[in-house]
XYZ file of C-alpha atoms in Angstrom:
345
model
C 27.966 -45.088 36.750
C 29.052 -43.026 39.782
C 26.858 -40.363 40.984
C 29.320 -37.466 40.130
C 28.828 -38.451 35.736
C 25.106 -39.288 36.362
C 25.080 -35.290 37.110
C 26.830 -34.699 34.484
C 24.656 -36.200 32.366
C 21.028 -34.751 33.230
C 22.389 -31.595 34.142
C 23.614 -31.659 29.837
C 19.857 -33.153 29.286
C 18.433 -29.914 30.774
C 20.669 -27.732 28.490
C 19.616 -29.908 25.745
C 15.508 -29.367 26.149
C 16.516 -26.081 27.215
C 17.659 -25.567 23.704
C 14.654 -27.277 22.005
C 12.427 -24.819 24.128
C 14.356 -21.646 22.453
C 14.128 -23.323 19.212
C 10.839 -23.834 19.162
C 10.105 -20.434 21.040
C 12.120 -18.645 18.339
C 10.665 -21.046 15.205
C 6.488 -19.742 16.846
C 8.220 -15.684 16.865
C 9.085 -16.655 12.432
C 6.040 -18.258 12.363
C 3.781 -15.746 13.775
C 6.230 -12.564 11.961
C 5.916 -14.373 8.581
C 1.220 -15.339 9.363
C 1.488 -11.502 10.499
C 1.974 -9.662 6.931
C 0.414 -6.122 8.128
C 2.752 -6.496 11.264
C 0.672 -3.088 13.200
C 2.411 -0.177 14.167
C 4.790 -0.630 16.521
C 5.597 -4.016 15.851
C 8.510 -3.645 13.874
C 9.371 0.215 14.015
C 12.820 0.536 14.635
C 13.056 2.383 18.011
C 16.673 1.581 18.036
C 19.439 4.748 18.714
C 20.054 4.481 14.520
C 17.452 3.708 11.990
C 19.263 1.660 9.205
C 17.201 2.022 6.129
C 17.497 0.971 1.910
C 16.029 3.488 0.068
C 14.203 6.624 -0.655
C 12.369 5.206 -3.742
C 8.803 5.276 -2.174
C 8.607 1.931 -5.188
C 11.517 -0.004 -3.716
C 10.196 0.770 0.339
C 10.783 -2.040 2.186
C 8.907 -3.873 6.213
C 13.465 -3.510 7.550
C 12.623 1.003 6.093
C 10.289 1.345 8.024
C 11.169 3.420 11.204
C 9.472 4.798 14.996
C 10.470 9.176 15.019
C 7.621 9.795 18.002
C 8.426 11.804 21.030
C 12.417 11.970 19.692
C 14.054 15.301 19.244
C 16.953 14.406 17.579
C 15.617 10.920 16.695
C 19.539 8.887 14.364
C 19.003 7.684 10.910
C 21.851 6.182 8.856
C 21.618 4.259 4.729
C 22.719 0.029 3.959
C 25.192 0.374 1.646
C 23.793 -2.048 -1.241
C 26.090 -4.186 -1.504
C 29.929 -4.250 1.023
C 31.516 -2.484 -2.110
C 29.790 0.188 -1.901
C 30.644 2.216 1.685
C 28.255 3.342 4.693
C 27.683 6.970 4.710
C 27.391 8.777 7.907
C 24.279 8.988 9.877
C 22.643 11.789 11.038
C 19.767 13.466 13.217
C 16.517 14.677 12.417
C 14.829 17.436 13.822
C 11.066 17.836 13.624
C 10.465 22.207 14.523
C 12.499 24.185 16.461
C 10.562 26.665 19.153
C 12.325 29.244 21.645
C 15.658 27.532 20.163
C 14.355 24.044 21.370
C 13.497 21.436 19.454
C 9.992 19.951 19.321
C 10.119 16.474 19.159
C 8.779 14.690 16.663
C 4.505 13.846 17.542
C 3.283 11.103 18.996
C 2.591 8.101 16.088
C 4.891 9.054 14.105
C 5.926 6.029 12.892
C 5.886 5.076 8.576
C 8.380 5.730 6.088
C 11.014 8.674 4.925
C 10.871 8.859 1.209
C 12.066 11.680 -1.006
C 8.718 13.448 -2.333
C 8.218 15.401 -6.468
C 6.147 17.762 -6.288
C 4.085 16.727 -9.861
C 2.055 20.617 -10.136
C 5.418 22.097 -8.353
C 8.978 23.297 -9.790
C 11.327 20.465 -9.217
C 12.847 22.145 -6.818
C 9.888 22.790 -4.752
C 10.183 18.594 -3.758
C 12.281 17.162 -0.731
C 12.180 14.546 1.495
C 9.219 13.442 3.497
C 7.715 10.704 6.369
C 4.769 8.663 5.549
C 2.306 8.126 8.185
C 1.337 4.514 7.944
C -0.935 1.985 9.555
C 2.175 -1.153 9.440
C 5.325 -1.332 8.499
C 4.401 -3.024 5.600
C 4.803 -1.548 2.408
C 1.547 -1.922 1.565
C 0.039 0.496 3.828
C 2.371 3.629 2.439
C -0.878 4.277 -0.457
C -2.961 4.734 3.081
C -1.090 6.169 4.592
C -0.821 11.082 5.278
C 2.655 12.871 5.248
C 3.557 13.857 8.177
C 2.544 17.451 8.754
C 3.917 20.622 10.733
C 1.928 24.083 10.602
C -1.071 22.503 8.326
C 2.366 21.842 5.879
C 3.678 18.624 5.057
C 7.001 18.535 7.004
C 9.185 18.196 5.198
C 14.139 17.974 4.110
C 14.169 20.591 1.482
C 15.555 19.707 -1.464
C 17.440 23.837 -2.229
C 18.757 22.667 1.753
C 19.903 18.663 1.425
C 22.069 20.346 -1.864
C 23.635 23.607 -0.014
C 24.893 20.584 2.370
C 23.178 23.127 5.044
C 23.237 21.446 8.429
C 26.221 19.422 7.839
C 27.324 16.545 7.243
C 23.524 14.634 8.224
C 22.420 16.403 4.488
C 24.755 15.424 2.615
C 24.448 12.147 3.669
C 20.744 12.610 2.080
C 22.402 14.071 -0.928
C 25.085 11.021 -2.047
C 22.249 8.508 -1.734
C 19.494 10.668 -3.845
C 22.500 10.633 -6.425
C 22.977 7.119 -5.865
C 19.672 6.108 -6.277
C 19.581 8.364 -9.746
C 16.792 10.437 -7.487
C 18.067 13.420 -8.627
C 20.602 14.447 -10.368
C 23.610 16.590 -10.680
C 21.899 19.749 -12.063
C 19.027 19.941 -9.813
C 21.082 20.018 -7.065
C 23.307 23.146 -9.041
C 20.151 25.012 -9.739
C 19.336 24.590 -6.270
C 22.279 25.805 -4.816
C 22.035 28.816 -7.468
C 19.237 30.275 -5.909
C 20.640 31.352 -3.046
C 24.634 31.476 -3.611
C 25.062 32.514 0.534
C 24.028 28.420 0.961
C 20.711 30.036 3.296
C 18.330 28.060 4.528
C 14.945 27.627 3.823
C 12.190 27.488 5.236
C 10.004 25.418 3.104
C 6.391 26.548 4.398
C 7.262 29.732 2.748
C 8.636 29.126 0.355
C 6.013 29.730 -2.648
C 7.045 28.092 -6.126
C 4.346 29.158 -7.205
C 0.406 30.726 -7.347
C -2.405 29.200 -5.040
C 0.108 27.121 -3.502
C -0.197 27.648 0.547
C 2.251 28.375 3.203
C 2.089 30.412 7.090
C 0.884 33.504 7.717
C 0.644 34.540 11.563
C -1.503 37.386 11.717
C 0.208 39.319 15.049
C 3.938 40.024 12.284
C 5.126 40.580 9.732
C 3.964 38.835 6.506
C 7.214 37.408 4.874
C 7.104 35.410 2.412
C 10.125 33.728 0.284
C 9.033 33.665 -3.313
C 11.325 31.488 -6.043
C 11.356 32.761 -9.064
C 13.877 30.602 -11.743
C 17.066 32.310 -10.724
C 16.809 32.912 -7.125
C 14.228 33.321 -4.245
C 13.912 36.907 -2.516
C 12.097 37.517 0.273
C 9.260 39.680 -0.246
C 7.932 41.011 3.184
C 4.565 43.357 4.004
C 4.142 44.751 7.240
C 0.206 46.363 7.079
C -1.501 42.870 6.206
C -3.182 42.444 9.564
C -1.776 45.772 10.564
C -4.190 49.128 12.030
C -1.550 52.039 11.875
C -4.031 54.912 12.236
C -3.166 57.541 14.959
C -4.175 56.579 18.220
C -2.125 52.976 17.623
C 0.365 55.546 15.378
C 3.340 53.143 14.619
C 0.995 50.604 14.018
C -0.703 47.680 16.330
C -1.242 44.687 15.233
C -5.190 43.144 16.663
C -6.008 39.487 16.287
C -2.899 36.807 17.271
C -3.704 33.630 14.937
C -2.534 32.008 12.229
C -3.256 30.864 8.539
C -2.287 28.852 5.643
C -2.689 31.496 3.054
C -2.166 31.733 -1.218
C -1.754 34.849 -3.420
C -3.332 33.751 -6.658
C -5.003 36.700 -9.942
C -6.951 38.735 -8.938
C -10.816 38.212 -11.277
C -12.236 41.069 -9.702
C -13.800 43.282 -12.200
C -12.022 46.574 -10.313
C -9.090 44.315 -11.541
C -8.736 44.535 -15.387
C -4.748 43.379 -15.115
C -4.306 40.089 -15.598
C -0.259 40.760 -12.954
C -2.304 41.293 -10.482
C -2.713 39.270 -7.380
C -4.884 39.178 -4.248
C -4.245 36.820 -1.065
C -6.409 34.334 -0.127
C -7.179 32.781 3.544
C -6.407 28.601 2.654
C -7.296 27.889 5.841
C -7.235 28.885 9.615
C -3.871 26.918 12.078
C -4.719 29.021 15.285
C -8.179 30.783 14.409
C -7.427 34.196 15.234
C -8.830 36.605 18.636
C -8.487 39.877 19.035
C -6.337 40.976 21.835
C -7.661 45.049 22.135
C -10.083 45.451 24.312
C -13.302 47.521 22.502
C -11.436 47.195 19.415
C -14.270 49.378 16.791
C -13.010 46.242 13.947
C -11.436 48.406 11.717
C -8.964 45.697 10.332
C -11.455 43.427 9.782
C -11.327 39.399 11.450
C -9.214 37.564 8.682
C -11.587 34.409 7.160
C -11.173 31.443 6.057
C -11.724 31.125 1.824
C -12.371 35.026 1.881
C -9.757 37.336 0.647
C -7.553 39.677 2.645
C -9.912 42.542 3.647
C -8.057 46.009 4.165
C -8.208 49.626 3.805
C -6.730 50.277 0.791
C -4.689 54.179 -0.917
C -3.527 56.643 2.272
C -4.848 58.665 4.504
C -8.062 59.127 5.321
C -8.931 58.401 1.553
C -7.793 54.619 2.952
C -11.021 52.082 1.930
C -12.156 48.532 2.862
C -11.098 46.476 0.321
C -9.036 43.807 -0.848
C -5.258 42.841 -0.513
C -4.425 43.662 -3.500
C -0.904 44.176 -5.762
C -0.675 44.399 -9.380
C 2.650 43.779 -9.915
C 3.450 45.767 -13.267
C 1.854 48.606 -12.440
C 3.454 49.322 -8.812
C 6.609 50.788 -9.074
C 7.152 49.119 -5.452
C 9.628 46.120 -3.873
C 7.250 44.210 -2.611
C 5.707 44.376 -6.297
C 9.297 43.250 -8.195
C 9.202 40.586 -6.265
C 5.762 39.006 -5.890
C 6.446 40.093 -10.153
C 9.106 36.748 -10.303
C 5.720 34.158 -9.261
C 3.981 35.439 -13.439
C 7.575 34.796 -14.579
C 6.905 31.360 -15.260
């Protein structure tokens, strides 16, 4: 055997040894993956440009549905068809929130499962797609996880927005996936579309379907909420909730910054005989109130968590400090008629 043949055989043997080593390493990695049943955070998260998910049904999640959205502004998602005969739905971007016209990135640690959430104590129309933050990629971690939050409430793509295909083909993909898995039906989607014929987007942080449902309030702005009745969504707004309109501050000032979750509830106060009288309670603070008017005398009291919203009620000099309230039957106003929708269910 000549030298050339010897070198050729040696080279071939080296390649064989390399393949054996690589095969052994691959086997070790596969073994480790099987042994590590929880696949702790980050191990299996889909950080690729396109996260391919199989389901939005929390009871059918697989480890392949685990995804990472951490620190990303527009992470992309698509759904894997259940079989080769089923057409693939287009991929679409997710957005955490928008501020000053710019998309905010998803928070650090946003790793878990995208899923469809029905709220049993609310209208079926209050459902939507949420993100469950978990400690690992195994579906068994779903139960002990928590929903991703935005301003104190679960981040959510509302079913209403999905039904009306607000936001382009991405929501169309969500709509088709929900129908494909029988998580919703056409009747629900049609009811959602009928609520706002102009296809206006609903902010779930401000949409109120029932009494005692928290929504966000900003102490430095006119208060408004989207009241969802049986057949329509109407905008409730009230400029004076946290405003001082005394002569020295005309037209008005809002002495406090800060924000909170609040809720409408039936009044149990003795001075309110009507079962149709509503009050507003601060449920929890998101940003503690801070007075921005030097030397302010406290005519508008500082909002406090757990307490009813107070302000001078009445007109002119006869106004007296007390809980804000609205008699939705006796009062003849747009505000009262809109809030009455919460009692007509």
